[in-house]
PDB file of C-alpha atoms in Angstrom:
ATOM      1  CA  UNK Z   1      -2.997  17.710  25.339  1.00  0.00           C
ATOM      2  CA  UNK Z   2      -4.331  14.435  23.951  1.00  0.00           C
ATOM      3  CA  UNK Z   3      -2.666  12.719  21.004  1.00  0.00           C
ATOM      4  CA  UNK Z   4      -4.448  13.795  17.825  1.00  0.00           C
ATOM      5  CA  UNK Z   5      -4.859  12.376  14.340  1.00  0.00           C
ATOM      6  CA  UNK Z   6      -2.475  15.087  13.117  1.00  0.00           C
ATOM      7  CA  UNK Z   7       0.148  13.756  15.530  1.00  0.00           C
ATOM      8  CA  UNK Z   8      -0.318  10.308  14.012  1.00  0.00           C
ATOM      9  CA  UNK Z   9      -0.015  11.705  10.480  1.00  0.00           C
ATOM     10  CA  UNK Z  10       3.296  13.292  11.417  1.00  0.00           C
ATOM     11  CA  UNK Z  11       4.564   9.877  12.544  1.00  0.00           C
ATOM     12  CA  UNK Z  12       3.817   8.280   9.158  1.00  0.00           C
ATOM     13  CA  UNK Z  13       7.007   8.292   7.112  1.00  0.00           C
ATOM     14  CA  UNK Z  14       8.619   6.119   4.457  1.00  0.00           C
ATOM     15  CA  UNK Z  15      10.856   3.777   6.463  1.00  0.00           C
ATOM     16  CA  UNK Z  16      13.251   1.868   4.212  1.00  0.00           C
ATOM     17  CA  UNK Z  17      15.501   0.366   6.890  1.00  0.00           C
ATOM     18  CA  UNK Z  18      13.214  -2.262   8.390  1.00  0.00           C
ATOM     19  CA  UNK Z  19      13.798  -5.482  10.288  1.00  0.00           C
ATOM     20  CA  UNK Z  20      11.717  -8.536  11.149  1.00  0.00           C
ATOM     21  CA  UNK Z  21      11.382  -7.957  14.908  1.00  0.00           C
ATOM     22  CA  UNK Z  22       7.964  -6.347  15.214  1.00  0.00           C
ATOM     23  CA  UNK Z  23       7.074  -4.295  18.301  1.00  0.00           C
ATOM     24  CA  UNK Z  24       3.585  -5.850  18.141  1.00  0.00           C
ATOM     25  CA  UNK Z  25       2.376  -9.397  17.438  1.00  0.00           C
ATOM     26  CA  UNK Z  26       1.295 -10.713  14.047  1.00  0.00           C
ATOM     27  CA  UNK Z  27      -2.263 -10.983  15.320  1.00  0.00           C
ATOM     28  CA  UNK Z  28      -2.151  -7.321  16.349  1.00  0.00           C
ATOM     29  CA  UNK Z  29      -0.947  -6.407  12.864  1.00  0.00           C
ATOM     30  CA  UNK Z  30      -3.858  -8.380  11.425  1.00  0.00           C
ATOM     31  CA  UNK Z  31      -6.370  -6.610  13.687  1.00  0.00           C
ATOM     32  CA  UNK Z  32      -4.903  -3.208  12.907  1.00  0.00           C
ATOM     33  CA  UNK Z  33      -5.026  -3.776   9.135  1.00  0.00           C
ATOM     34  CA  UNK Z  34      -8.558  -5.160   9.254  1.00  0.00           C
ATOM     35  CA  UNK Z  35      -9.853  -2.175  11.222  1.00  0.00           C
ATOM     36  CA  UNK Z  36      -8.069   0.355   9.007  1.00  0.00           C
ATOM     37  CA  UNK Z  37      -9.463  -1.282   5.859  1.00  0.00           C
ATOM     38  CA  UNK Z  38     -12.942  -1.507   7.359  1.00  0.00           C
ATOM     39  CA  UNK Z  39     -13.153   2.129   8.409  1.00  0.00           C
ATOM     40  CA  UNK Z  40     -11.356   3.790   5.480  1.00  0.00           C
ATOM     41  CA  UNK Z  41     -13.913   5.803   3.466  1.00  0.00           C
ATOM     42  CA  UNK Z  42     -14.979   5.049  -0.089  1.00  0.00           C
ATOM     43  CA  UNK Z  43     -17.325   6.686  -2.588  1.00  0.00           C
ATOM     44  CA  UNK Z  44     -20.925   5.448  -2.266  1.00  0.00           C
ATOM     45  CA  UNK Z  45     -19.643   3.315   0.630  1.00  0.00           C
ATOM     46  CA  UNK Z  46     -18.519   0.945  -2.118  1.00  0.00           C
ATOM     47  CA  UNK Z  47     -15.848  -0.709   0.069  1.00  0.00           C
ATOM     48  CA  UNK Z  48     -13.740  -1.692  -2.942  1.00  0.00           C
ATOM     49  CA  UNK Z  49     -10.473  -2.046  -1.014  1.00  0.00           C
ATOM     50  CA  UNK Z  50      -8.984  -5.494  -0.473  1.00  0.00           C
ATOM     51  CA  UNK Z  51      -5.742  -6.481   1.265  1.00  0.00           C
ATOM     52  CA  UNK Z  52      -3.550  -9.502   1.887  1.00  0.00           C
ATOM     53  CA  UNK Z  53      -0.948  -9.590   4.669  1.00  0.00           C
ATOM     54  CA  UNK Z  54       2.094 -11.692   3.794  1.00  0.00           C
ATOM     55  CA  UNK Z  55       4.515 -13.196   6.308  1.00  0.00           C
ATOM     56  CA  UNK Z  56       7.378 -15.676   6.074  1.00  0.00           C
ATOM     57  CA  UNK Z  57       7.729 -17.729   2.901  1.00  0.00           C
ATOM     58  CA  UNK Z  58       4.867 -15.916   1.179  1.00  0.00           C
ATOM     59  CA  UNK Z  59       6.659 -12.624   1.714  1.00  0.00           C
ATOM     60  CA  UNK Z  60       9.876 -14.133   0.311  1.00  0.00           C
ATOM     61  CA  UNK Z  61       7.943 -15.447  -2.692  1.00  0.00           C
ATOM     62  CA  UNK Z  62       6.599 -11.980  -3.460  1.00  0.00           C
ATOM     63  CA  UNK Z  63       9.947 -10.188  -3.531  1.00  0.00           C
ATOM     64  CA  UNK Z  64      11.598 -13.048  -5.447  1.00  0.00           C
ATOM     65  CA  UNK Z  65       8.837 -12.643  -8.034  1.00  0.00           C
ATOM     66  CA  UNK Z  66       9.431  -8.891  -8.280  1.00  0.00           C
ATOM     67  CA  UNK Z  67      13.143  -9.553  -8.857  1.00  0.00           C
ATOM     68  CA  UNK Z  68      12.414 -12.137 -11.551  1.00  0.00           C
ATOM     69  CA  UNK Z  69      10.165  -9.668 -13.363  1.00  0.00           C
ATOM     70  CA  UNK Z  70      12.468  -6.667 -12.984  1.00  0.00           C
ATOM     71  CA  UNK Z  71      15.781  -8.300 -13.833  1.00  0.00           C
ATOM     72  CA  UNK Z  72      15.249  -8.592 -17.628  1.00  0.00           C
ATOM     73  CA  UNK Z  73      14.136  -4.947 -17.765  1.00  0.00           C
ATOM     74  CA  UNK Z  74      17.198  -3.457 -16.071  1.00  0.00           C
ATOM     75  CA  UNK Z  75      19.869  -1.520 -17.869  1.00  0.00           C
ATOM     76  CA  UNK Z  76      23.446  -2.674 -17.504  1.00  0.00           C
ATOM     77  CA  UNK Z  77      24.839  -1.790 -14.092  1.00  0.00           C
ATOM     78  CA  UNK Z  78      21.449  -1.524 -12.362  1.00  0.00           C
ATOM     79  CA  UNK Z  79      21.279  -5.115 -11.141  1.00  0.00           C
ATOM     80  CA  UNK Z  80      23.118  -4.795  -7.836  1.00  0.00           C
ATOM     81  CA  UNK Z  81      21.371  -1.635  -6.648  1.00  0.00           C
ATOM     82  CA  UNK Z  82      17.969  -3.040  -7.599  1.00  0.00           C
ATOM     83  CA  UNK Z  83      18.682  -6.360  -5.895  1.00  0.00           C
ATOM     84  CA  UNK Z  84      19.718  -4.538  -2.716  1.00  0.00           C
ATOM     85  CA  UNK Z  85      16.624  -2.365  -2.828  1.00  0.00           C
ATOM     86  CA  UNK Z  86      14.308  -5.382  -3.101  1.00  0.00           C
ATOM     87  CA  UNK Z  87      16.260  -7.181  -0.374  1.00  0.00           C
ATOM     88  CA  UNK Z  88      15.609  -4.216   1.929  1.00  0.00           C
ATOM     89  CA  UNK Z  89      11.863  -4.604   1.349  1.00  0.00           C
ATOM     90  CA  UNK Z  90      12.101  -8.340   2.029  1.00  0.00           C
ATOM     91  CA  UNK Z  91      14.131  -7.801   5.208  1.00  0.00           C
ATOM     92  CA  UNK Z  92      11.052  -6.714   7.137  1.00  0.00           C
ATOM     93  CA  UNK Z  93       8.420  -8.788   8.897  1.00  0.00           C
ATOM     94  CA  UNK Z  94       5.981  -8.840   5.995  1.00  0.00           C
ATOM     95  CA  UNK Z  95       4.226  -7.029   3.189  1.00  0.00           C
ATOM     96  CA  UNK Z  96       0.657  -5.842   2.767  1.00  0.00           C
ATOM     97  CA  UNK Z  97      -0.779  -6.110  -0.730  1.00  0.00           C
ATOM     98  CA  UNK Z  98      -3.475  -3.580  -1.583  1.00  0.00           C
ATOM     99  CA  UNK Z  99      -6.082  -4.340  -4.235  1.00  0.00           C
ATOM    100  CA  UNK Z 100      -9.239  -2.781  -5.645  1.00  0.00           C
ATOM    101  CA  UNK Z 101     -12.226  -5.001  -6.471  1.00  0.00           C
ATOM    102  CA  UNK Z 102     -13.046  -3.897 -10.014  1.00  0.00           C
ATOM    103  CA  UNK Z 103     -16.252  -5.946 -10.175  1.00  0.00           C
ATOM    104  CA  UNK Z 104     -17.803  -3.496  -7.716  1.00  0.00           C
ATOM    105  CA  UNK Z 105     -16.550  -0.547  -9.765  1.00  0.00           C
ATOM    106  CA  UNK Z 106     -18.095  -2.020 -12.938  1.00  0.00           C
ATOM    107  CA  UNK Z 107     -21.412  -2.615 -11.189  1.00  0.00           C
ATOM    108  CA  UNK Z 108     -21.497   0.950  -9.894  1.00  0.00           C
ATOM    109  CA  UNK Z 109     -20.890   2.233 -13.418  1.00  0.00           C
ATOM    110  CA  UNK Z 110     -23.990   0.333 -14.537  1.00  0.00           C
ATOM    111  CA  UNK Z 111     -26.118   1.285 -11.537  1.00  0.00           C
ATOM    112  CA  UNK Z 112     -25.256   4.987 -11.624  1.00  0.00           C
ATOM    113  CA  UNK Z 113     -24.620   5.912 -15.280  1.00  0.00           C
ATOM    114  CA  UNK Z 114     -24.633   9.634 -14.491  1.00  0.00           C
ATOM    115  CA  UNK Z 115     -21.377   9.147 -12.541  1.00  0.00           C
ATOM    116  CA  UNK Z 116     -20.012   6.181 -14.505  1.00  0.00           C
ATOM    117  CA  UNK Z 117     -16.832   7.863 -15.721  1.00  0.00           C
ATOM    118  CA  UNK Z 118     -15.938   8.859 -12.153  1.00  0.00           C
ATOM    119  CA  UNK Z 119     -16.037   5.461 -10.468  1.00  0.00           C
ATOM    120  CA  UNK Z 120     -12.574   4.277 -11.622  1.00  0.00           C
ATOM    121  CA  UNK Z 121     -11.102   7.523 -10.253  1.00  0.00           C
ATOM    122  CA  UNK Z 122     -13.059   7.231  -7.027  1.00  0.00           C
ATOM    123  CA  UNK Z 123     -11.801   3.664  -6.692  1.00  0.00           C
ATOM    124  CA  UNK Z 124      -8.247   4.992  -6.763  1.00  0.00           C
ATOM    125  CA  UNK Z 125      -9.205   7.553  -4.133  1.00  0.00           C
ATOM    126  CA  UNK Z 126     -10.537   4.746  -1.915  1.00  0.00           C
ATOM    127  CA  UNK Z 127      -7.333   2.781  -2.372  1.00  0.00           C
ATOM    128  CA  UNK Z 128      -5.186   5.766  -1.447  1.00  0.00           C
ATOM    129  CA  UNK Z 129      -7.279   6.437   1.641  1.00  0.00           C
ATOM    130  CA  UNK Z 130      -6.992   2.789   2.678  1.00  0.00           C
ATOM    131  CA  UNK Z 131      -3.234   2.754   2.204  1.00  0.00           C
ATOM    132  CA  UNK Z 132      -2.896   5.953   4.214  1.00  0.00           C
ATOM    133  CA  UNK Z 133      -5.109   4.584   7.001  1.00  0.00           C
ATOM    134  CA  UNK Z 134      -3.096   1.372   7.286  1.00  0.00           C
ATOM    135  CA  UNK Z 135       0.239   3.187   7.033  1.00  0.00           C
ATOM    136  CA  UNK Z 136      -0.695   5.681   9.732  1.00  0.00           C
ATOM    137  CA  UNK Z 137      -2.020   2.953  12.020  1.00  0.00           C
ATOM    138  CA  UNK Z 138       1.237   1.024  11.615  1.00  0.00           C
ATOM    139  CA  UNK Z 139       3.211   4.162  12.464  1.00  0.00           C
ATOM    140  CA  UNK Z 140       1.146   4.643  15.622  1.00  0.00           C
ATOM    141  CA  UNK Z 141       2.077   1.107  16.650  1.00  0.00           C
ATOM    142  CA  UNK Z 142       5.792   1.779  16.092  1.00  0.00           C
ATOM    143  CA  UNK Z 143       5.936  -0.265  12.874  1.00  0.00           C
ATOM    144  CA  UNK Z 144       7.926   1.105   9.944  1.00  0.00           C
ATOM    145  CA  UNK Z 145       6.633   0.853   6.380  1.00  0.00           C
ATOM    146  CA  UNK Z 146       6.962   2.216   2.870  1.00  0.00           C
ATOM    147  CA  UNK Z 147       4.754   2.057  -0.206  1.00  0.00           C
ATOM    148  CA  UNK Z 148       5.891   0.356  -3.418  1.00  0.00           C
ATOM    149  CA  UNK Z 149       4.293  -0.102  -6.833  1.00  0.00           C
ATOM    150  CA  UNK Z 150       5.156  -3.207  -8.843  1.00  0.00           C
ATOM    151  CA  UNK Z 151       1.602  -4.316  -9.552  1.00  0.00           C
ATOM    152  CA  UNK Z 152       1.874  -3.882 -13.312  1.00  0.00           C
ATOM    153  CA  UNK Z 153       4.656  -6.481 -13.350  1.00  0.00           C
ATOM    154  CA  UNK Z 154       3.308  -9.091 -10.950  1.00  0.00           C
ATOM    155  CA  UNK Z 155      -0.491  -8.849 -10.839  1.00  0.00           C
ATOM    156  CA  UNK Z 156      -1.296 -11.993 -12.822  1.00  0.00           C
ATOM    157  CA  UNK Z 157       1.167 -14.151 -10.887  1.00  0.00           C
ATOM    158  CA  UNK Z 158      -0.114 -12.815  -7.560  1.00  0.00           C
ATOM    159  CA  UNK Z 159      -3.729 -13.499  -8.544  1.00  0.00           C
ATOM    160  CA  UNK Z 160      -2.845 -17.051  -9.559  1.00  0.00           C
ATOM    161  CA  UNK Z 161      -0.615 -17.789  -6.563  1.00  0.00           C
ATOM    162  CA  UNK Z 162      -3.227 -16.722  -4.019  1.00  0.00           C
ATOM    163  CA  UNK Z 163      -6.235 -17.976  -6.050  1.00  0.00           C
ATOM    164  CA  UNK Z 164      -7.725 -14.491  -6.289  1.00  0.00           C
ATOM    165  CA  UNK Z 165     -10.450 -13.299  -8.641  1.00  0.00           C
ATOM    166  CA  UNK Z 166      -9.132 -11.640 -11.797  1.00  0.00           C
ATOM    167  CA  UNK Z 167     -11.132  -8.570 -10.758  1.00  0.00           C
ATOM    168  CA  UNK Z 168      -8.787  -7.933  -7.832  1.00  0.00           C
ATOM    169  CA  UNK Z 169      -6.464  -5.278  -9.259  1.00  0.00           C
ATOM    170  CA  UNK Z 170      -3.117  -5.007  -7.457  1.00  0.00           C
ATOM    171  CA  UNK Z 171      -2.494  -1.350  -6.610  1.00  0.00           C
ATOM    172  CA  UNK Z 172       0.409  -1.223  -4.149  1.00  0.00           C
ATOM    173  CA  UNK Z 173       2.712  -3.199  -1.865  1.00  0.00           C
ATOM    174  CA  UNK Z 174       3.640  -2.079   1.657  1.00  0.00           C
ATOM    175  CA  UNK Z 175       6.682  -3.803   3.192  1.00  0.00           C
ATOM    176  CA  UNK Z 176       6.680  -3.349   6.967  1.00  0.00           C
ATOM    177  CA  UNK Z 177       8.767  -4.251   9.981  1.00  0.00           C
ATOM    178  CA  UNK Z 178      10.739  -2.926  12.910  1.00  0.00           C
ATOM    179  CA  UNK Z 179      12.257   0.519  12.457  1.00  0.00           C
ATOM    180  CA  UNK Z 180      16.000   0.002  12.040  1.00  0.00           C
ATOM    181  CA  UNK Z 181      16.828   3.499  10.806  1.00  0.00           C
ATOM    182  CA  UNK Z 182      15.030   6.799  11.158  1.00  0.00           C
ATOM    183  CA  UNK Z 183      14.128   8.765   8.028  1.00  0.00           C
ATOM    184  CA  UNK Z 184      15.775  12.077   7.304  1.00  0.00           C
ATOM    185  CA  UNK Z 185      14.183  15.428   7.928  1.00  0.00           C
ATOM    186  CA  UNK Z 186      11.218  15.953   5.650  1.00  0.00           C
ATOM    187  CA  UNK Z 187      11.119  19.102   3.560  1.00  0.00           C
ATOM    188  CA  UNK Z 188       7.888  20.926   2.881  1.00  0.00           C
ATOM    189  CA  UNK Z 189       6.884  23.543   0.348  1.00  0.00           C
ATOM    190  CA  UNK Z 190       5.272  26.764   1.487  1.00  0.00           C
ATOM    191  CA  UNK Z 191       1.876  25.755   2.869  1.00  0.00           C
ATOM    192  CA  UNK Z 192       0.556  29.250   2.117  1.00  0.00           C
ATOM    193  CA  UNK Z 193       0.896  28.421  -1.565  1.00  0.00           C
ATOM    194  CA  UNK Z 194      -0.884  25.090  -1.156  1.00  0.00           C
ATOM    195  CA  UNK Z 195      -3.812  26.080   1.042  1.00  0.00           C
ATOM    196  CA  UNK Z 196      -5.706  29.278   0.295  1.00  0.00           C
ATOM    197  CA  UNK Z 197      -8.335  30.901   2.496  1.00  0.00           C
ATOM    198  CA  UNK Z 198     -11.017  33.157   1.123  1.00  0.00           C
ATOM    199  CA  UNK Z 199     -13.897  34.884   2.868  1.00  0.00           C
TER     200      UNK Z 199
END
């Protein structure tokens, strides 16, 4: 039987033990991310998703920034564990930054007032779909990844560092790399309680 999209979804897991030896080239990562972003669905075909792929020194800069922002907020005794956690994200080959272009969301609110209150929510839907598409595509290529959320701490610095519009809202960060440790068995709730069939 042919490999299916469900098979690919099963491959997508949070991989925290990553290394910098990718099983594919950087250019292949770039192509994969571009195609996943391009074909991920969005409400009204608004295409609000944006992404930046970081390698090398830019990747180091990002996780150093996260540490600088987190350190003053940590309770006593949390420093070492947090530092190790961030180092594990930085130990991979790179990080993908996911953004939403809020200028498009604002314009849609004006153009379609009947749905105006829904567009911010639909923007989040589009971002989630884009992240899932990229994550699953990476998994298919044998690349490990996880999804992190430090945007509220680092958004302004990231916008300034990469000369981005202020309307690019930083949603998530996806460190990726070679798979250096397999995830544990995933537990699932009773699907019969989550999916109902009527009629």
